[in-house]
Amino acid sequence: MAKWIHRVCQACFEAERLPRQWNISKVTPIYKSGNKSDCPNYRTILSQCAAAKIFSTIILARMYPDIDRTIDNSQVAFRRGRSGLEVIHATQLLIDKCNAFELPLTLTSTDFRKAFDKTSRNHVYESLRLARVHPKYIRIVRNCYESAKAMIRLHRKERTIDLKSRLRQGDCWSPLLFICGLDRVLSQRIR
């Protein structure tokens, strides 16, 4: 089985795309809270087949060093060896020091609600290019996202739809692609 997956992953790498069936994700609604008959009260997770996840994980491992090297050190979410607890602790120390010396302090926080749903793929592709990710990996990511489909099952009927405008919730690339795009926006705003 491992040899077969290796051969298929090599073929996908050379072709810079996945087999059509691998790019169809199953939609799984996860209830959050509120009225169960209200669609906004569900988060949708897209489940890929195992072979597609293996291929995606390999590509992620190859892209990660380039992206990690370019992302600002203040960005700790979705990064290896980083923790939000460090940021919380540093913020608490800053608050304590400002209070002790009676200095003014303004803190802001952003809730990126539906962040993956609203992230422009073209912005992500450009962010990957600026992070100097190898063009082959960018083409693979682009081809996988541009041919992405979701299979929805409702009342024993299935329907496949194109996924056009977002990063996939449940995809191993999405967190890293999101912070790569976010870092580009933040670095442009801070300059």
mmCIF file of C-alpha atoms in Angstrom:
data_model
loop_
_atom_site.group_PDB
_atom_site.id
_atom_site.type_symbol
_atom_site.label_atom_id
_atom_site.label_comp_id
_atom_site.label_asym_id
_atom_site.label_seq_id
_atom_site.Cartn_x
_atom_site.Cartn_y
_atom_site.Cartn_z
ATOM 1 C CA MET A 1 0.000 0.000 0.000
ATOM 2 C CA ALA A 2 2.798 2.425 0.931
ATOM 3 C CA LYS A 3 4.555 1.863 -2.409
ATOM 4 C CA TRP A 4 1.316 2.493 -4.293
ATOM 5 C CA ILE A 5 0.663 5.738 -2.383
ATOM 6 C CA HIS A 6 4.273 6.803 -2.988
ATOM 7 C CA ARG A 7 3.940 6.196 -6.747
ATOM 8 C CA VAL A 8 0.625 8.039 -6.930
ATOM 9 C CA CYS A 9 1.979 10.969 -4.883
ATOM 10 C CA GLN A 10 4.991 11.155 -7.218
ATOM 11 C CA ALA A 11 2.650 11.219 -10.214
ATOM 12 C CA CYS A 12 0.567 13.972 -8.566
ATOM 13 C CA PHE A 13 3.728 15.951 -7.868
ATOM 14 C CA GLU A 14 4.875 15.674 -11.484
ATOM 15 C CA ALA A 15 1.409 16.520 -12.854
ATOM 16 C CA GLU A 16 0.971 19.294 -10.237
ATOM 17 C CA ARG A 17 -2.578 18.157 -9.530
ATOM 18 C CA LEU A 18 -4.597 15.512 -7.729
ATOM 19 C CA PRO A 19 -6.771 12.836 -9.318
ATOM 20 C CA ARG A 20 -10.304 14.194 -9.741
ATOM 21 C CA GLN A 21 -11.799 11.953 -7.033
ATOM 22 C CA TRP A 22 -9.194 13.076 -4.480
ATOM 23 C CA ASN A 23 -10.340 16.664 -4.849
ATOM 24 C CA ILE A 24 -13.911 15.922 -3.793
ATOM 25 C CA SER A 25 -14.303 16.557 -0.082
ATOM 26 C CA LYS A 26 -17.195 15.318 1.999
ATOM 27 C CA VAL A 27 -19.091 18.079 3.815
ATOM 28 C CA THR A 28 -19.630 17.388 7.507
ATOM 29 C CA PRO A 29 -21.740 19.935 9.414
ATOM 30 C CA ILE A 30 -20.637 20.425 13.036
ATOM 31 C CA TYR A 31 -23.250 21.962 15.337
ATOM 32 C CA LYS A 32 -21.960 24.961 17.346
ATOM 33 C CA SER A 33 -24.866 26.435 19.323
ATOM 34 C CA GLY A 34 -28.304 27.992 19.001
ATOM 35 C CA ASN A 35 -31.269 26.780 16.979
ATOM 36 C CA LYS A 36 -30.378 23.451 15.344
ATOM 37 C CA SER A 37 -32.533 24.241 12.302
ATOM 38 C CA ASP A 38 -30.489 27.398 11.541
ATOM 39 C CA CYS A 39 -27.643 26.793 9.056
ATOM 40 C CA PRO A 40 -25.380 29.567 10.468
ATOM 41 C CA ASN A 41 -25.250 27.609 13.738
ATOM 42 C CA TYR A 42 -23.151 24.932 12.039
ATOM 43 C CA ARG A 43 -19.512 24.905 11.022
ATOM 44 C CA THR A 44 -18.744 22.929 7.881
ATOM 45 C CA ILE A 45 -15.702 20.699 7.854
ATOM 46 C CA LEU A 46 -14.499 19.286 4.560
ATOM 47 C CA SER A 47 -13.046 15.778 4.827
ATOM 48 C CA GLN A 48 -10.599 14.678 2.149
ATOM 49 C CA CYS A 49 -9.681 11.115 1.308
ATOM 50 C CA ALA A 50 -6.661 9.724 3.164
ATOM 51 C CA ALA A 51 -4.390 9.641 0.089
ATOM 52 C CA ALA A 52 -5.087 13.337 -0.629
ATOM 53 C CA LYS A 53 -4.260 14.175 2.996
ATOM 54 C CA ILE A 54 -0.958 12.307 2.719
ATOM 55 C CA PHE A 55 -0.037 14.224 -0.440
ATOM 56 C CA SER A 56 -1.111 17.537 1.122
ATOM 57 C CA THR A 57 0.951 16.820 4.235
ATOM 58 C CA ILE A 58 4.050 16.177 2.101
ATOM 59 C CA ILE A 59 3.581 19.451 0.196
ATOM 60 C CA LEU A 60 2.922 21.288 3.478
ATOM 61 C CA ALA A 61 6.183 19.963 4.943
ATOM 62 C CA ARG A 62 8.064 21.227 1.898
ATOM 63 C CA MET A 63 6.434 24.698 1.915
ATOM 64 C CA TYR A 64 6.543 25.250 5.674
ATOM 65 C CA PRO A 65 10.216 26.313 6.055
ATOM 66 C CA ASP A 66 9.894 29.040 3.390
ATOM 67 C CA ILE A 67 6.678 30.396 4.863
ATOM 68 C CA ASP A 68 7.817 30.127 8.484
ATOM 69 C CA ARG A 69 11.010 32.031 7.680
ATOM 70 C CA THR A 70 9.058 35.025 6.336
ATOM 71 C CA ILE A 71 6.252 35.293 8.897
ATOM 72 C CA ASP A 72 6.729 37.891 11.619
ATOM 73 C CA ASN A 73 7.752 36.468 14.995
ATOM 74 C CA SER A 74 4.703 38.044 16.637
ATOM 75 C CA GLN A 75 2.513 35.569 14.727
ATOM 76 C CA VAL A 76 2.264 32.434 16.862
ATOM 77 C CA ALA A 77 -0.954 30.804 15.657
ATOM 78 C CA PHE A 78 -0.611 27.598 13.626
ATOM 79 C CA ARG A 79 3.188 27.556 13.941
ATOM 80 C CA ARG A 80 5.402 24.774 15.218
ATOM 81 C CA GLY A 81 7.101 25.419 18.532
ATOM 82 C CA ARG A 82 4.982 28.520 19.203
ATOM 83 C CA SER A 83 2.239 29.006 21.731
ATOM 84 C CA GLY A 84 -0.447 31.578 22.293
ATOM 85 C CA LEU A 85 0.246 31.200 26.012
ATOM 86 C CA GLU A 86 3.543 33.077 25.555
ATOM 87 C CA VAL A 87 1.673 36.008 24.012
ATOM 88 C CA ILE A 88 -0.931 35.980 26.792
ATOM 89 C CA HIS A 89 1.827 35.947 29.418
ATOM 90 C CA ALA A 90 3.747 38.788 27.699
ATOM 91 C CA THR A 91 0.538 40.827 27.419
ATOM 92 C CA GLN A 92 -0.205 40.333 31.107
ATOM 93 C CA LEU A 93 3.336 41.471 31.997
ATOM 94 C CA LEU A 94 2.885 44.560 29.814
ATOM 95 C CA ILE A 95 -0.426 45.394 31.506
ATOM 96 C CA ASP A 96 1.124 44.930 34.951
ATOM 97 C CA LYS A 97 4.104 47.193 34.118
ATOM 98 C CA CYS A 98 1.904 49.911 32.628
ATOM 99 C CA ASN A 99 -0.338 49.802 35.689
ATOM 100 C CA ALA A 100 2.668 49.907 38.050
ATOM 101 C CA PHE A 101 4.101 52.993 36.338
ATOM 102 C CA GLU A 102 0.676 54.524 35.608
ATOM 103 C CA LEU A 103 1.328 54.540 31.870
ATOM 104 C CA PRO A 104 -1.497 54.573 29.314
ATOM 105 C CA LEU A 105 -1.965 51.388 27.329
ATOM 106 C CA THR A 106 -4.251 50.528 24.446
ATOM 107 C CA LEU A 107 -4.794 46.908 23.455
ATOM 108 C CA THR A 108 -6.714 45.735 20.425
ATOM 109 C CA SER A 109 -7.968 42.317 19.498
ATOM 110 C CA THR A 110 -9.391 40.957 16.274
ATOM 111 C CA ASP A 111 -11.824 38.084 15.960
ATOM 112 C CA PHE A 112 -11.309 36.543 12.536
ATOM 113 C CA ARG A 113 -14.791 35.084 12.325
ATOM 114 C CA LYS A 114 -15.193 32.844 9.274
ATOM 115 C CA ALA A 115 -11.575 33.644 8.374
ATOM 116 C CA PHE A 116 -11.079 30.716 5.991
ATOM 117 C CA ASP A 117 -14.399 31.499 4.275
ATOM 118 C CA LYS A 118 -13.342 35.073 3.534
ATOM 119 C CA THR A 119 -9.714 34.579 2.545
ATOM 120 C CA SER A 120 -8.997 35.400 -1.097
ATOM 121 C CA ARG A 121 -7.178 32.562 -2.797
ATOM 122 C CA ASN A 122 -5.435 34.956 -5.191
ATOM 123 C CA HIS A 123 -4.138 36.914 -2.199
ATOM 124 C CA VAL A 124 -2.814 33.651 -0.731
ATOM 125 C CA TYR A 125 -1.089 32.653 -3.990
ATOM 126 C CA GLU A 126 0.613 36.053 -4.174
ATOM 127 C CA SER A 127 1.595 35.787 -0.495
ATOM 128 C CA LEU A 128 3.200 32.400 -1.186
ATOM 129 C CA ARG A 129 5.129 33.911 -4.098
ATOM 130 C CA LEU A 130 6.365 36.769 -1.902
ATOM 131 C CA ALA A 131 7.381 34.221 0.745
ATOM 132 C CA ARG A 132 9.558 32.655 -1.980
ATOM 133 C CA VAL A 133 7.756 29.336 -1.905
ATOM 134 C CA HIS A 134 8.877 27.268 -4.899
ATOM 135 C CA PRO A 135 6.606 27.995 -7.899
ATOM 136 C CA LYS A 136 5.859 24.267 -8.330
ATOM 137 C CA TYR A 137 4.306 24.118 -4.843
ATOM 138 C CA ILE A 138 2.282 27.253 -5.543
ATOM 139 C CA ARG A 139 0.978 25.689 -8.771
ATOM 140 C CA ILE A 140 0.071 22.511 -6.883
ATOM 141 C CA VAL A 141 -1.814 24.493 -4.227
ATOM 142 C CA ARG A 142 -3.543 26.583 -6.903
ATOM 143 C CA ASN A 143 -4.534 23.544 -8.990
ATOM 144 C CA CYS A 144 -5.854 21.706 -5.938
ATOM 145 C CA TYR A 145 -7.898 24.682 -4.777
ATOM 146 C CA GLU A 146 -9.162 25.655 -8.232
ATOM 147 C CA SER A 147 -10.443 22.127 -8.895
ATOM 148 C CA ALA A 148 -11.805 21.601 -5.363
ATOM 149 C CA LYS A 149 -15.315 20.231 -5.017
ATOM 150 C CA ALA A 150 -17.546 19.344 -2.098
ATOM 151 C CA MET A 151 -19.991 16.462 -1.912
ATOM 152 C CA ILE A 152 -23.100 17.307 0.081
ATOM 153 C CA ARG A 153 -25.498 14.618 1.239
ATOM 154 C CA LEU A 154 -29.019 15.604 2.256
ATOM 155 C CA HIS A 155 -31.946 13.216 2.691
ATOM 156 C CA ARG A 156 -30.033 10.363 1.015
ATOM 157 C CA LYS A 157 -29.297 12.480 -2.056
ATOM 158 C CA GLU A 158 -25.790 13.565 -2.986
ATOM 159 C CA ARG A 159 -24.750 16.649 -4.882
ATOM 160 C CA THR A 160 -21.268 17.828 -5.832
ATOM 161 C CA ILE A 161 -20.533 21.557 -5.986
ATOM 162 C CA ASP A 162 -17.454 23.582 -6.942
ATOM 163 C CA LEU A 163 -15.619 25.327 -4.104
ATOM 164 C CA LYS A 164 -14.709 28.692 -5.553
ATOM 165 C CA SER A 165 -13.996 31.323 -2.960
ATOM 166 C CA ARG A 166 -12.364 30.073 0.184
ATOM 167 C CA LEU A 167 -9.795 28.050 1.986
ATOM 168 C CA ARG A 168 -11.081 24.670 3.041
ATOM 169 C CA GLN A 169 -11.998 24.134 6.688
ATOM 170 C CA GLY A 170 -10.334 20.838 7.633
ATOM 171 C CA ASP A 171 -7.571 21.005 5.016
ATOM 172 C CA CYS A 172 -4.019 20.746 6.396
ATOM 173 C CA TRP A 173 -2.846 23.666 4.212
ATOM 174 C CA SER A 174 -5.506 26.172 5.282
ATOM 175 C CA PRO A 175 -4.043 27.353 8.619
ATOM 176 C CA LEU A 176 -0.600 28.000 7.116
ATOM 177 C CA LEU A 177 -2.029 29.599 3.965
ATOM 178 C CA PHE A 178 -4.232 31.832 6.123
ATOM 179 C CA ILE A 179 -1.384 33.113 8.313
ATOM 180 C CA CYS A 180 0.824 33.594 5.246
ATOM 181 C CA GLY A 181 -1.861 35.834 3.731
ATOM 182 C CA LEU A 182 -2.562 37.539 7.065
ATOM 183 C CA ASP A 183 1.120 38.277 7.614
ATOM 184 C CA ARG A 184 1.284 39.972 4.220
ATOM 185 C CA VAL A 185 -1.703 42.193 5.079
ATOM 186 C CA LEU A 186 -0.320 43.077 8.512
ATOM 187 C CA SER A 187 3.169 43.834 7.204
ATOM 188 C CA GLN A 188 1.693 46.171 4.555
ATOM 189 C CA ARG A 189 -0.407 47.968 7.185
ATOM 190 C CA ILE A 190 2.417 48.378 9.685
ATOM 191 C CA ARG A 191 4.888 49.895 7.189
#
